[in-house]
Amino acid sequence: MYEAILSGSVNREFSAVELEILKGLANGMQTKELALALRRSPATVEHYVRILSAKTGARSRAQLVAAALGVGVLRMARCEERSEAG
């Protein structure tokens, strides 16, 4: 299993909130989940998604994620599988 993480490279094109939204989208989070996690309203999250779409030219959330991966803002990392002690 993989999860998206921020690459750690300096990026002046996206704000910290935009980066967190990109990471959440890449990890399959829906608008309401992102809003809860970021302590923002769903409308605010959607506003940021529109801003990100305008910045990247993406027409879908999938294209946003692809663009973020393509420019190196996000990278995919293997999740450590955890065995249940028992």
PDB file of C-alpha atoms in Angstrom:
ATOM      1  CA  MET A   1       0.000   0.000   0.000  1.00  0.00           C
ATOM      2  CA  TYR A   2       1.220   3.499  -0.763  1.00  0.00           C
ATOM      3  CA  GLU A   3       0.403   6.951   0.550  1.00  0.00           C
ATOM      4  CA  ALA A   4       1.207  10.401  -0.770  1.00  0.00           C
ATOM      5  CA  ILE A   5       3.574  12.531   1.292  1.00  0.00           C
ATOM      6  CA  LEU A   6       4.992  15.989   0.769  1.00  0.00           C
ATOM      7  CA  SER A   7       8.355  15.730  -0.931  1.00  0.00           C
ATOM      8  CA  GLY A   8      10.014  18.208   1.396  1.00  0.00           C
ATOM      9  CA  SER A   9      11.391  20.259  -1.471  1.00  0.00           C
ATOM     10  CA  VAL A  10      10.917  24.006  -1.234  1.00  0.00           C
ATOM     11  CA  ASN A  11       7.975  25.105  -3.340  1.00  0.00           C
ATOM     12  CA  ARG A  12       6.964  28.729  -3.574  1.00  0.00           C
ATOM     13  CA  GLU A  13       4.132  28.112  -6.030  1.00  0.00           C
ATOM     14  CA  PHE A  14       1.759  26.529  -3.506  1.00  0.00           C
ATOM     15  CA  SER A  15       0.755  27.681  -0.016  1.00  0.00           C
ATOM     16  CA  ALA A  16       0.989  25.360   2.983  1.00  0.00           C
ATOM     17  CA  VAL A  17      -2.792  24.819   2.922  1.00  0.00           C
ATOM     18  CA  GLU A  18      -2.722  24.066  -0.808  1.00  0.00           C
ATOM     19  CA  LEU A  19       0.011  21.479  -0.240  1.00  0.00           C
ATOM     20  CA  GLU A  20      -2.008  19.793   2.508  1.00  0.00           C
ATOM     21  CA  ILE A  21      -5.055  19.707   0.227  1.00  0.00           C
ATOM     22  CA  LEU A  22      -3.002  18.160  -2.574  1.00  0.00           C
ATOM     23  CA  LYS A  23      -1.687  15.533  -0.153  1.00  0.00           C
ATOM     24  CA  GLY A  24      -5.192  14.777   1.072  1.00  0.00           C
ATOM     25  CA  LEU A  25      -6.546  14.476  -2.455  1.00  0.00           C
ATOM     26  CA  ALA A  26      -3.724  12.130  -3.389  1.00  0.00           C
ATOM     27  CA  ASN A  27      -4.610   9.978  -0.387  1.00  0.00           C
ATOM     28  CA  GLY A  28      -8.251   9.758  -1.475  1.00  0.00           C
ATOM     29  CA  MET A  29      -9.771  12.188   1.010  1.00  0.00           C
ATOM     30  CA  GLN A  30     -13.128  13.718   0.185  1.00  0.00           C
ATOM     31  CA  THR A  31     -13.976  17.399   0.674  1.00  0.00           C
ATOM     32  CA  LYS A  32     -15.651  16.876   4.062  1.00  0.00           C
ATOM     33  CA  GLU A  33     -12.700  14.831   5.352  1.00  0.00           C
ATOM     34  CA  LEU A  34     -10.236  17.493   4.222  1.00  0.00           C
ATOM     35  CA  ALA A  35     -12.353  20.215   5.812  1.00  0.00           C
ATOM     36  CA  LEU A  36     -12.349  18.390   9.155  1.00  0.00           C
ATOM     37  CA  ALA A  37      -8.640  17.626   9.033  1.00  0.00           C
ATOM     38  CA  LEU A  38      -7.701  21.207   8.098  1.00  0.00           C
ATOM     39  CA  ARG A  39     -10.305  22.889  10.305  1.00  0.00           C
ATOM     40  CA  ARG A  40     -11.811  24.661   7.325  1.00  0.00           C
ATOM     41  CA  SER A  41     -15.305  24.632   5.855  1.00  0.00           C
ATOM     42  CA  PRO A  42     -16.063  22.350   2.907  1.00  0.00           C
ATOM     43  CA  ALA A  43     -16.690  25.495   0.821  1.00  0.00           C
ATOM     44  CA  THR A  44     -13.192  26.755   1.663  1.00  0.00           C
ATOM     45  CA  VAL A  45     -11.656  23.433   0.658  1.00  0.00           C
ATOM     46  CA  GLU A  46     -13.530  23.570  -2.658  1.00  0.00           C
ATOM     47  CA  HIS A  47     -12.273  27.146  -3.130  1.00  0.00           C
ATOM     48  CA  TYR A  48      -8.680  25.936  -2.688  1.00  0.00           C
ATOM     49  CA  VAL A  49      -9.290  23.088  -5.144  1.00  0.00           C
ATOM     50  CA  ARG A  50     -10.444  25.674  -7.716  1.00  0.00           C
ATOM     51  CA  ILE A  51      -7.337  27.791  -7.037  1.00  0.00           C
ATOM     52  CA  LEU A  52      -5.127  24.719  -7.472  1.00  0.00           C
ATOM     53  CA  SER A  53      -6.921  23.835 -10.700  1.00  0.00           C
ATOM     54  CA  ALA A  54      -6.325  27.345 -12.030  1.00  0.00           C
ATOM     55  CA  LYS A  55      -2.637  27.237 -11.060  1.00  0.00           C
ATOM     56  CA  THR A  56      -2.031  23.870 -12.686  1.00  0.00           C
ATOM     57  CA  GLY A  57      -4.548  23.854 -15.530  1.00  0.00           C
ATOM     58  CA  ALA A  58      -6.013  20.635 -14.128  1.00  0.00           C
ATOM     59  CA  ARG A  59      -9.637  19.845 -14.950  1.00  0.00           C
ATOM     60  CA  SER A  60     -10.118  17.146 -12.324  1.00  0.00           C
ATOM     61  CA  ARG A  61      -8.816  16.111  -8.937  1.00  0.00           C
ATOM     62  CA  ALA A  62      -6.937  13.256 -10.584  1.00  0.00           C
ATOM     63  CA  GLN A  63      -5.149  15.736 -12.842  1.00  0.00           C
ATOM     64  CA  LEU A  64      -4.305  17.871  -9.791  1.00  0.00           C
ATOM     65  CA  VAL A  65      -2.663  14.881  -8.120  1.00  0.00           C
ATOM     66  CA  ALA A  66      -0.830  13.958 -11.320  1.00  0.00           C
ATOM     67  CA  ALA A  67       0.445  17.527 -11.661  1.00  0.00           C
ATOM     68  CA  ALA A  68       1.649  17.585  -8.036  1.00  0.00           C
ATOM     69  CA  LEU A  69       3.477  14.294  -8.528  1.00  0.00           C
ATOM     70  CA  GLY A  70       4.856  15.463 -11.875  1.00  0.00           C
ATOM     71  CA  VAL A  71       6.448  18.619 -10.497  1.00  0.00           C
ATOM     72  CA  GLY A  72       7.764  16.825  -7.420  1.00  0.00           C
ATOM     73  CA  VAL A  73       5.560  18.458  -4.799  1.00  0.00           C
ATOM     74  CA  LEU A  74       4.253  15.041  -3.727  1.00  0.00           C
ATOM     75  CA  ARG A  75       5.802  11.619  -3.814  1.00  0.00           C
ATOM     76  CA  MET A  76       4.400   8.190  -3.104  1.00  0.00           C
ATOM     77  CA  ALA A  77       5.829   6.263  -0.179  1.00  0.00           C
ATOM     78  CA  ARG A  78       5.222   2.674   0.807  1.00  0.00           C
ATOM     79  CA  CYS A  79       3.168   2.351   3.996  1.00  0.00           C
ATOM     80  CA  GLU A  80       4.665   0.177   6.648  1.00  0.00           C
ATOM     81  CA  GLU A  81       2.433  -2.822   7.111  1.00  0.00           C
ATOM     82  CA  ARG A  82       1.650  -3.292  10.747  1.00  0.00           C
ATOM     83  CA  SER A  83       0.968  -6.683  12.179  1.00  0.00           C
ATOM     84  CA  GLU A  84      -1.541  -6.870  14.960  1.00  0.00           C
ATOM     85  CA  ALA A  85      -0.073  -8.110  18.200  1.00  0.00           C
ATOM     86  CA  GLY A  86      -2.174 -10.730  19.668  1.00  0.00           C
TER      87      GLY A  86
END
